[in-house]
């Protein structure tokens, strides 16, 4: 995991998985070393930002040489715990939830949705997109049984906090919240909220300001 993570800006931590993905692409293409400018051109991120991000992590390149692709891959793999599997549960198999089940993080071999919950599923469970799916009444028991650490929340807004309160009684470590509700959680649970309507409105505003 990241050392002294509190000193690393949130914007930088959000870019770490992107760096890892693009470095994988360069490695797969047979590239041995890379400059910050090459990464900048590929990722559409300013090269100064990339150099600053890497300096936070101590992953400094060599002047006149750039960065060793394999060394960076090893570094980011360890930093992002890519060698450890993370079990994920999905709660709410509606339109967005169904898309998640079908996608199921195929490019991330260490992250998988292994269990899901939906109010239309039976208590004894069923298979949806090859994932065991149960009625929400089974959340506490199945979260423990499947060893779930992270939860993707795609339930209706009216149910978001109620489901979150139940999750707070389990051993999960984080929630990726796709509801517009700002859910409240205990200190030991991290929440990342993605409000698609807000993101769309932000994009529309930026377009109009051009």
Coordinates of N, CA and C in Angstrom, one line a residue, residues 7-209:
X7 N -0.1 12.3 2.7 CA 0.7 13.4 2.2 C 0.5 13.4 0.6
X8 N -0.1 12.4 0.1 CA -0.3 12.3 -1.4 C -1.6 12.9 -1.7
X9 N -1.7 13.9 -2.6 CA -3.0 14.5 -3.0 C -4.0 13.5 -3.6
X10 N -5.2 13.8 -3.3 CA -6.3 12.9 -3.8 C -6.3 12.8 -5.3
X11 N -6.0 13.9 -6.0 CA -6.0 13.9 -7.4 C -4.9 12.9 -7.9
X12 N -3.8 12.9 -7.2 CA -2.7 11.9 -7.6 C -3.1 10.5 -7.4
X13 N -3.7 10.2 -6.3 CA -4.1 8.8 -6.0 C -5.1 8.3 -7.0
X14 N -6.0 9.2 -7.5 CA -6.9 8.8 -8.6 C -6.3 8.5 -9.9
X15 N -5.1 9.0 -10.1 CA -4.4 8.8 -11.4 C -3.6 7.5 -11.4
X16 N -3.3 7.0 -10.2 CA -2.4 5.8 -10.1 C -2.9 4.6 -10.9
X17 N -4.1 4.2 -10.8 CA -4.6 3.1 -11.7 C -4.4 3.4 -13.2
X18 N -4.6 4.7 -13.6 CA -4.4 5.0 -15.0 C -3.0 4.8 -15.4
X19 N -2.1 5.3 -14.6 CA -0.6 5.1 -14.9 C -0.3 3.6 -15.1
X20 N -0.8 2.8 -14.2 CA -0.6 1.4 -14.3 C -1.1 0.8 -15.6
X21 N -2.3 1.2 -15.9 CA -3.0 0.6 -17.1 C -2.1 1.0 -18.4
X22 N -1.8 2.3 -18.5 CA -1.0 2.7 -19.7 C 0.4 2.1 -19.7
X23 N 1.0 2.0 -18.5 CA 2.3 1.3 -18.5 C 2.2 -0.1 -19.0
X24 N 1.1 -0.8 -18.6 CA 0.9 -2.2 -19.1 C 0.8 -2.2 -20.7
X25 N 0.1 -1.2 -21.2 CA 0.0 -1.1 -22.7 C 1.4 -0.9 -23.3
X26 N 2.2 0.0 -22.7 CA 3.6 0.2 -23.3 C 4.4 -1.1 -23.2
X27 N 4.3 -1.8 -22.0 CA 5.0 -3.0 -21.8 C 4.6 -4.1 -22.8
X28 N 3.3 -4.2 -23.1 CA 2.8 -5.2 -24.0 C 3.2 -4.9 -25.4
X29 N 3.5 -3.6 -25.7 CA 4.0 -3.2 -27.0 C 5.5 -3.4 -27.1
X30 N 6.2 -3.9 -26.1 CA 7.6 -4.1 -26.1 C 8.5 -3.0 -25.8
X31 N 7.9 -1.9 -25.2 CA 8.7 -0.7 -24.9 C 9.4 -0.9 -23.6
X32 N 10.7 -0.6 -23.6 CA 11.6 -0.8 -22.4 C 11.6 0.4 -21.5
X33 N 11.6 1.6 -22.1 CA 11.7 2.8 -21.3 C 10.8 3.8 -21.9
X34 N 10.4 4.8 -21.0 CA 9.5 5.8 -21.5 C 9.7 7.1 -20.8
X35 N 9.4 8.2 -21.5 CA 9.6 9.5 -20.9 C 8.3 10.1 -20.4
X36 N 8.3 11.1 -19.6 CA 7.1 11.7 -19.1 C 6.3 12.3 -20.2
X37 N 7.0 12.7 -21.3 CA 6.3 13.3 -22.4 C 5.5 12.3 -23.2
X38 N 6.1 11.1 -23.3 CA 5.4 10.0 -24.0 C 4.2 9.6 -23.2
X39 N 4.3 9.5 -21.9 CA 3.1 9.2 -21.1 C 2.1 10.3 -21.2
X40 N 2.6 11.5 -21.2 CA 1.7 12.7 -21.4 C 0.9 12.6 -22.7
X41 N 1.6 12.3 -23.8 CA 0.9 12.2 -25.1 C -0.1 11.1 -25.1
X42 N 0.2 10.0 -24.4 CA -0.7 8.8 -24.4 C -1.9 9.0 -23.5
X43 N -1.7 9.7 -22.4 CA -2.7 9.8 -21.3 C -3.5 11.1 -21.4
X44 N -2.9 12.1 -22.2 CA -3.5 13.4 -22.3 C -3.5 14.1 -20.9
X45 N -2.3 13.9 -20.2 CA -2.1 14.6 -18.9 C -0.8 15.3 -19.1
X46 N -0.7 16.6 -18.6 CA 0.5 17.4 -18.7 C 1.7 16.6 -18.1
X47 N 2.8 16.7 -18.8 CA 4.0 16.0 -18.4 C 4.5 16.5 -17.0
X48 N 4.4 17.7 -16.7 CA 4.8 18.3 -15.4 C 4.0 17.6 -14.3
X49 N 2.7 17.4 -14.6 CA 1.8 16.7 -13.6 C 2.3 15.3 -13.3
X50 N 2.7 14.6 -14.4 CA 3.2 13.2 -14.3 C 4.4 13.2 -13.4
X51 N 5.4 14.1 -13.8 CA 6.6 14.1 -13.0 C 6.4 14.4 -11.5
X52 N 5.4 15.3 -11.3 CA 5.1 15.7 -9.9 C 4.5 14.5 -9.2
X53 N 3.6 13.8 -9.8 CA 2.9 12.6 -9.2 C 4.0 11.6 -8.9
X54 N 4.9 11.3 -9.8 CA 5.9 10.3 -9.6 C 6.8 10.7 -8.5
X55 N 7.1 12.0 -8.3 CA 8.0 12.5 -7.2 C 7.3 12.2 -5.9
X56 N 6.0 12.3 -5.8 CA 5.3 12.0 -4.5 C 5.5 10.6 -4.1
X57 N 5.6 9.7 -5.1 CA 5.8 8.3 -4.8 C 7.2 7.9 -4.7
X58 N 8.1 8.7 -5.1 CA 9.5 8.4 -5.0 C 10.0 7.6 -6.3
X59 N 9.1 7.5 -7.3 CA 9.4 6.8 -8.5 C 10.0 7.7 -9.5
X60 N 11.3 8.1 -9.2 CA 11.9 9.1 -10.1 C 12.7 8.4 -11.2
X61 N 12.7 9.0 -12.4 CA 13.4 8.4 -13.5 C 14.8 8.9 -13.5
X62 N 15.6 8.6 -14.5 CA 16.9 9.0 -14.7 C 17.0 10.1 -15.8
X63 N 17.7 11.2 -15.5 CA 17.8 12.3 -16.4 C 18.5 11.8 -17.7
X64 N 17.8 12.1 -18.8 CA 18.3 11.7 -20.1 C 17.9 10.3 -20.5
X65 N 17.3 9.6 -19.5 CA 16.9 8.2 -19.8 C 15.4 8.0 -19.7
X66 N 14.8 8.7 -18.8 CA 13.4 8.6 -18.6 C 13.1 7.5 -17.5
X67 N 12.0 6.7 -17.7 CA 11.6 5.7 -16.7 C 11.7 4.3 -17.3
X68 N 12.1 3.4 -16.5 CA 12.2 2.0 -16.9 C 10.8 1.4 -16.8
X69 N 10.2 1.0 -17.9 CA 8.8 0.5 -17.9 C 8.5 -0.6 -16.9
X70 N 9.4 -1.6 -16.9 CA 9.2 -2.8 -16.1 C 9.4 -2.4 -14.6
X71 N 10.3 -1.5 -14.3 CA 10.5 -1.1 -12.9 C 9.3 -0.3 -12.4
X72 N 8.7 0.5 -13.3 CA 7.5 1.2 -12.9 C 6.3 0.3 -12.7
X73 N 6.2 -0.7 -13.6 CA 5.1 -1.7 -13.5 C 5.2 -2.4 -12.1
X74 N 6.4 -2.8 -11.8 CA 6.6 -3.5 -10.5 C 6.2 -2.6 -9.3
X75 N 6.6 -1.3 -9.4 CA 6.4 -0.4 -8.4 C 4.8 -0.2 -8.2
X76 N 4.2 0.1 -9.4 CA 2.7 0.4 -9.3 C 1.9 -0.9 -8.9
X77 N 2.4 -2.0 -9.3 CA 1.7 -3.3 -8.9 C 1.7 -3.5 -7.4
X78 N 2.9 -3.2 -6.8 CA 3.0 -3.3 -5.3 C 2.2 -2.2 -4.7
X79 N 2.3 -0.9 -5.2 CA 1.6 0.2 -4.6 C 0.1 0.0 -4.6
X80 N -0.4 -0.5 -5.7 CA -1.9 -0.7 -5.9 C -2.3 -2.1 -5.4
X81 N -1.4 -2.9 -4.8 CA -1.7 -4.3 -4.4 C -2.3 -5.1 -5.5
X82 N -1.7 -5.0 -6.7 CA -2.2 -5.8 -7.8 C -2.0 -7.3 -7.7
X83 N -1.1 -7.7 -6.7 CA -0.9 -9.1 -6.6 C -1.8 -9.7 -5.6
X84 N -2.7 -8.9 -4.9 CA -3.7 -9.4 -4.0 C -5.1 -9.3 -4.5
X85 N -5.9 -10.3 -4.4 CA -7.2 -10.3 -4.9 C -8.1 -9.5 -4.0
X86 N -9.1 -8.8 -4.6 CA -10.0 -8.0 -3.8 C -11.4 -8.5 -4.2
X87 N -12.2 -9.1 -3.2 CA -13.5 -9.6 -3.5 C -14.5 -8.4 -3.4
X88 N -15.3 -8.3 -4.4 CA -16.3 -7.2 -4.5 C -17.7 -7.8 -4.6
X89 N -18.6 -7.1 -3.9 CA -20.1 -7.4 -4.0 C -20.8 -6.2 -4.7
X90 N -21.8 -6.6 -5.4 CA -22.7 -5.6 -6.1 C -24.0 -5.6 -5.4
X91 N -24.6 -4.5 -5.0 CA -25.9 -4.4 -4.5 C -26.8 -3.6 -5.3
X92 N -27.8 -4.2 -6.0 CA -28.7 -3.5 -6.9 C -28.4 -3.9 -8.3
X93 N -29.1 -4.9 -8.8 CA -28.9 -5.4 -10.2 C -29.9 -4.8 -11.2
X94 N -29.9 -3.5 -11.3 CA -30.8 -2.8 -12.2 C -30.0 -2.7 -13.5
X95 N -30.3 -1.6 -14.2 CA -29.6 -1.3 -15.5 C -28.1 -1.2 -15.3
X96 N -27.7 -0.3 -14.4 CA -26.3 -0.1 -14.2 C -25.6 -1.3 -13.5
X97 N -26.3 -1.9 -12.6 CA -25.8 -3.0 -11.9 C -25.6 -4.2 -12.8
X98 N -26.5 -4.4 -13.8 CA -26.4 -5.5 -14.7 C -25.2 -5.3 -15.6
X99 N -24.9 -4.0 -16.0 CA -23.7 -3.7 -16.8 C -22.5 -4.1 -16.1
X100 N -22.4 -3.8 -14.8 CA -21.3 -4.1 -14.0 C -21.0 -5.6 -13.9
X101 N -22.1 -6.4 -13.8 CA -22.0 -7.8 -13.7 C -21.4 -8.4 -15.0
X102 N -21.9 -7.8 -16.1 CA -21.4 -8.3 -17.4 C -20.0 -8.0 -17.7
X103 N -19.6 -6.8 -17.3 CA -18.2 -6.3 -17.5 C -17.3 -7.0 -16.5
X104 N -17.6 -6.9 -15.2 CA -16.9 -7.6 -14.1 C -15.4 -7.4 -14.2
X105 N -14.9 -6.2 -14.5 CA -13.5 -5.8 -14.4 C -12.6 -6.8 -15.1
X106 N -12.9 -7.1 -16.3 CA -12.2 -8.1 -17.0 C -10.7 -7.7 -17.2
X107 N -10.4 -6.5 -17.2 CA -9.0 -6.1 -17.3 C -8.2 -6.1 -16.0
X108 N -8.9 -6.2 -14.9 CA -8.3 -6.2 -13.6 C -8.4 -7.6 -13.0
X109 N -7.3 -8.4 -13.2 CA -7.4 -9.8 -12.8 C -7.5 -10.0 -11.3
X110 N -7.2 -8.9 -10.5 CA -7.2 -9.0 -9.0 C -8.5 -8.5 -8.4
X111 N -9.4 -8.0 -9.2 CA -10.6 -7.4 -8.7 C -11.8 -8.1 -9.4
X112 N -12.7 -8.7 -8.7 CA -13.8 -9.4 -9.3 C -15.1 -9.3 -8.4
X113 N -16.2 -9.1 -9.1 CA -17.5 -9.2 -8.4 C -17.8 -10.6 -8.2
X114 N -17.9 -11.1 -7.0 CA -18.1 -12.5 -6.7 C -19.5 -12.8 -6.2
X115 N -20.2 -11.8 -5.8 CA -21.6 -12.0 -5.3 C -22.4 -10.7 -5.5
X116 N -23.7 -10.9 -5.7 CA -24.5 -9.7 -5.9 C -25.8 -9.9 -5.1
X117 N -26.5 -8.8 -5.0 CA -27.8 -8.8 -4.2 C -28.8 -8.0 -5.0
X118 N -30.0 -8.5 -5.1 CA -31.1 -7.7 -5.7 C -32.5 -8.2 -5.1
X119 N -33.4 -7.2 -5.0 CA -34.7 -7.5 -4.4 C -35.5 -8.5 -5.2
X120 N -35.2 -8.7 -6.4 CA -35.9 -9.6 -7.2 C -35.4 -11.0 -7.2
X121 N -34.2 -11.2 -6.6 CA -33.6 -12.5 -6.5 C -34.1 -13.3 -5.3
X122 N -34.1 -14.6 -5.4 CA -34.6 -15.4 -4.3 C -33.6 -15.5 -3.2
X123 N -34.1 -15.9 -2.0 CA -33.2 -16.0 -0.8 C -32.2 -17.1 -1.0
X124 N -32.6 -18.1 -1.7 CA -31.6 -19.2 -1.9 C -30.6 -18.9 -3.0
X125 N -30.8 -17.9 -3.8 CA -29.8 -17.4 -4.7 C -30.1 -17.9 -6.1
X126 N -29.5 -17.2 -7.1 CA -29.6 -17.5 -8.5 C -28.4 -17.0 -9.2
X127 N -28.2 -17.4 -10.5 CA -27.0 -17.0 -11.2 C -27.5 -15.9 -12.2
X128 N -26.8 -14.7 -12.1 CA -27.0 -13.6 -13.1 C -25.6 -13.3 -13.6
X129 N -25.5 -13.4 -15.0 CA -24.2 -13.2 -15.6 C -23.1 -14.1 -14.9
X130 N -23.5 -15.3 -14.5 CA -22.6 -16.3 -13.9 C -22.2 -15.9 -12.5
X131 N -22.8 -14.9 -11.9 CA -22.5 -14.4 -10.5 C -23.6 -14.8 -9.6
X132 N -23.3 -15.4 -8.4 CA -24.3 -15.8 -7.4 C -25.0 -14.5 -6.9
X133 N -26.3 -14.5 -7.0 CA -27.1 -13.3 -6.7 C -28.2 -13.7 -5.7
X134 N -28.3 -13.0 -4.6 CA -29.2 -13.3 -3.5 C -30.1 -12.1 -3.2
X135 N -31.2 -12.4 -2.5 CA -32.1 -11.4 -2.0 C -31.3 -10.5 -0.9
X136 N -31.6 -9.2 -0.8 CA -30.8 -8.4 0.1 C -30.9 -8.8 1.6
X137 N -31.9 -9.6 1.9 CA -32.0 -10.1 3.3 C -30.8 -10.9 3.7
X138 N -30.1 -11.4 2.7 CA -28.9 -12.3 2.9 C -27.6 -11.5 3.0
X139 N -27.6 -10.2 2.9 CA -26.4 -9.4 2.8 C -25.4 -9.7 3.9
X140 N -25.8 -9.6 5.1 CA -24.8 -9.8 6.2 C -24.2 -11.1 6.2
X141 N -25.0 -12.2 6.0 CA -24.4 -13.5 6.0 C -23.5 -13.8 4.8
X142 N -23.9 -13.4 3.6 CA -23.2 -13.7 2.4 C -21.9 -12.8 2.3
X143 N -22.0 -11.6 2.8 CA -20.8 -10.7 2.8 C -19.6 -11.4 3.6
X144 N -20.0 -12.0 4.7 CA -19.0 -12.7 5.5 C -18.6 -14.0 4.8
X145 N -19.6 -14.7 4.3 CA -19.3 -16.0 3.7 C -18.3 -15.9 2.5
X146 N -18.5 -14.8 1.7 CA -17.7 -14.7 0.5 C -16.5 -13.8 0.7
X147 N -16.3 -13.3 1.9 CA -15.1 -12.6 2.2 C -15.0 -11.3 1.5
X148 N -16.1 -10.6 1.4 CA -16.2 -9.3 0.6 C -15.5 -8.2 1.3
X149 N -14.7 -7.4 0.6 CA -14.0 -6.2 1.2 C -14.6 -4.9 0.7
X150 N -15.1 -4.9 -0.6 CA -15.6 -3.7 -1.2 C -17.0 -4.0 -1.8
X151 N -17.8 -2.9 -1.8 CA -19.2 -3.0 -2.3 C -19.4 -2.0 -3.3
X152 N -20.1 -2.3 -4.4 CA -20.6 -1.4 -5.4 C -22.0 -1.2 -5.1
X153 N -22.5 0.0 -4.8 CA -23.8 0.3 -4.5 C -24.6 1.0 -5.6
X154 N -25.6 0.3 -6.2 CA -26.4 0.8 -7.3 C -27.8 0.6 -7.0
X155 N -28.2 0.9 -5.8 CA -29.6 0.7 -5.3 C -30.4 2.0 -5.6
X156 N -31.7 2.0 -5.5 CA -32.5 3.3 -5.6 C -32.1 4.2 -4.4
X157 N -32.2 5.5 -4.6 CA -31.8 6.5 -3.6 C -32.4 6.2 -2.2
X158 N -33.7 5.9 -2.3 CA -34.4 5.7 -1.0 C -33.9 4.6 -0.2
X159 N -33.2 3.7 -0.8 CA -32.6 2.5 0.0 C -31.2 2.7 0.4
X160 N -30.5 3.7 -0.2 CA -29.1 3.8 0.0 C -28.6 3.8 1.4
X161 N -29.1 4.6 2.2 CA -28.6 4.7 3.6 C -29.0 3.5 4.4
X162 N -30.1 3.0 4.2 CA -30.6 1.8 4.9 C -29.6 0.6 4.6
X163 N -29.3 0.4 3.4 CA -28.4 -0.7 3.0 C -27.0 -0.4 3.6
X164 N -26.6 0.9 3.5 CA -25.3 1.3 4.1 C -25.2 1.0 5.5
X165 N -26.2 1.3 6.3 CA -26.2 1.0 7.7 C -26.0 -0.5 8.0
X166 N -26.6 -1.3 7.1 CA -26.4 -2.8 7.3 C -25.0 -3.2 7.0
X167 N -24.4 -2.6 5.9 CA -23.0 -2.9 5.5 C -22.1 -2.4 6.6
X168 N -22.4 -1.4 7.3 CA -21.5 -0.9 8.4 C -21.3 -1.9 9.5
X169 N -22.2 -2.8 9.6 CA -22.1 -3.9 10.6 C -21.3 -5.1 10.2
X170 N -20.8 -5.0 8.9 CA -20.0 -6.1 8.4 C -18.5 -5.6 8.4
X171 N -17.6 -6.4 7.8 CA -16.2 -6.1 7.8 C -15.7 -5.5 6.5
X172 N -16.6 -4.9 5.7 CA -16.2 -4.3 4.5 C -15.3 -3.1 4.7
X173 N -14.5 -2.8 3.7 CA -13.6 -1.7 3.9 C -13.9 -0.4 3.1
X174 N -14.7 -0.7 2.0 CA -15.1 0.5 1.2 C -16.3 0.3 0.4
X175 N -16.9 1.4 0.0 CA -18.1 1.4 -0.8 C -17.9 2.3 -2.0
X176 N -18.2 1.8 -3.2 CA -18.2 2.7 -4.4 C -19.7 3.0 -4.7
X177 N -20.1 4.2 -4.4 CA -21.5 4.6 -4.3 C -21.9 5.3 -5.6
X178 N -22.8 4.7 -6.3 CA -23.4 5.2 -7.5 C -24.7 5.9 -7.3
X179 N -25.2 6.1 -6.1 CA -26.4 6.8 -5.9 C -26.1 8.2 -5.6
X180 N -27.1 9.1 -5.8 CA -26.8 10.5 -5.6 C -26.9 10.9 -4.1
X181 N -27.1 9.9 -3.2 CA -27.2 10.1 -1.8 C -25.8 10.2 -1.2
X182 N -25.5 11.2 -0.3 CA -24.3 11.2 0.4 C -24.4 10.4 1.6
X183 N -24.0 9.1 1.5 CA -24.2 8.2 2.6 C -23.3 8.4 3.7
X184 N -23.7 8.1 4.9 CA -22.9 8.2 6.1 C -22.4 6.8 6.5
X185 N -21.1 6.8 6.9 CA -20.5 5.5 7.2 C -19.6 5.7 8.4
X186 N -19.2 4.6 9.1 CA -18.2 4.7 10.2 C -16.9 5.1 9.7
X187 N -16.0 5.5 10.5 CA -14.6 5.9 10.1 C -13.8 4.8 9.4
X188 N -14.1 3.5 9.7 CA -13.3 2.4 9.1 C -13.7 2.1 7.7
X189 N -14.8 2.7 7.2 CA -15.2 2.5 5.8 C -15.0 3.7 5.0
X190 N -14.3 3.5 3.8 CA -14.1 4.6 2.9 C -15.2 4.6 1.8
X191 N -15.6 5.7 1.4 CA -16.6 5.9 0.4 C -16.1 6.7 -0.8
X192 N -16.4 6.2 -2.0 CA -16.1 7.0 -3.2 C -17.5 7.1 -3.9
X193 N -17.9 8.3 -4.1 CA -19.2 8.6 -4.7 C -19.1 9.0 -6.1
X194 N -19.8 8.4 -7.0 CA -19.8 8.8 -8.5 C -21.2 9.1 -8.8
X195 N -21.6 10.4 -8.9 CA -22.9 10.8 -9.3 C -22.9 11.1 -10.8
X196 N -23.4 10.2 -11.6 CA -23.4 10.4 -13.1 C -24.0 11.7 -13.6
X197 N -25.1 12.1 -12.9 CA -25.8 13.3 -13.3 C -25.0 14.5 -13.1
X198 N -24.3 14.5 -11.9 CA -23.4 15.6 -11.6 C -22.2 15.7 -12.6
X199 N -21.7 14.5 -12.9 CA -20.6 14.5 -13.9 C -21.0 15.0 -15.3
X200 N -22.2 14.6 -15.7 CA -22.8 15.1 -17.0 C -23.0 16.6 -16.9
X201 N -23.5 17.1 -15.9 CA -23.8 18.6 -15.8 C -22.4 19.3 -15.8
X202 N -21.4 18.8 -15.1 CA -20.1 19.4 -15.1 C -19.5 19.5 -16.5
X203 N -19.7 18.4 -17.3 CA -19.2 18.3 -18.7 C -19.9 19.3 -19.5
X204 N -21.2 19.4 -19.4 CA -22.0 20.4 -20.2 C -21.6 21.8 -19.8
X205 N -21.3 22.1 -18.6 CA -20.9 23.4 -18.2 C -19.5 23.8 -18.8
X206 N -18.6 22.8 -18.8 CA -17.3 23.0 -19.3 C -17.3 23.2 -20.8
X207 N -18.2 22.5 -21.5 CA -18.4 22.7 -23.0 C -18.9 24.1 -23.3
X208 N -19.8 24.6 -22.5 CA -20.4 25.9 -22.7 C -19.4 27.0 -22.4
X209 N -18.4 26.7 -21.6 CA -17.4 27.7 -21.2 C -16.3 27.8 -22.3

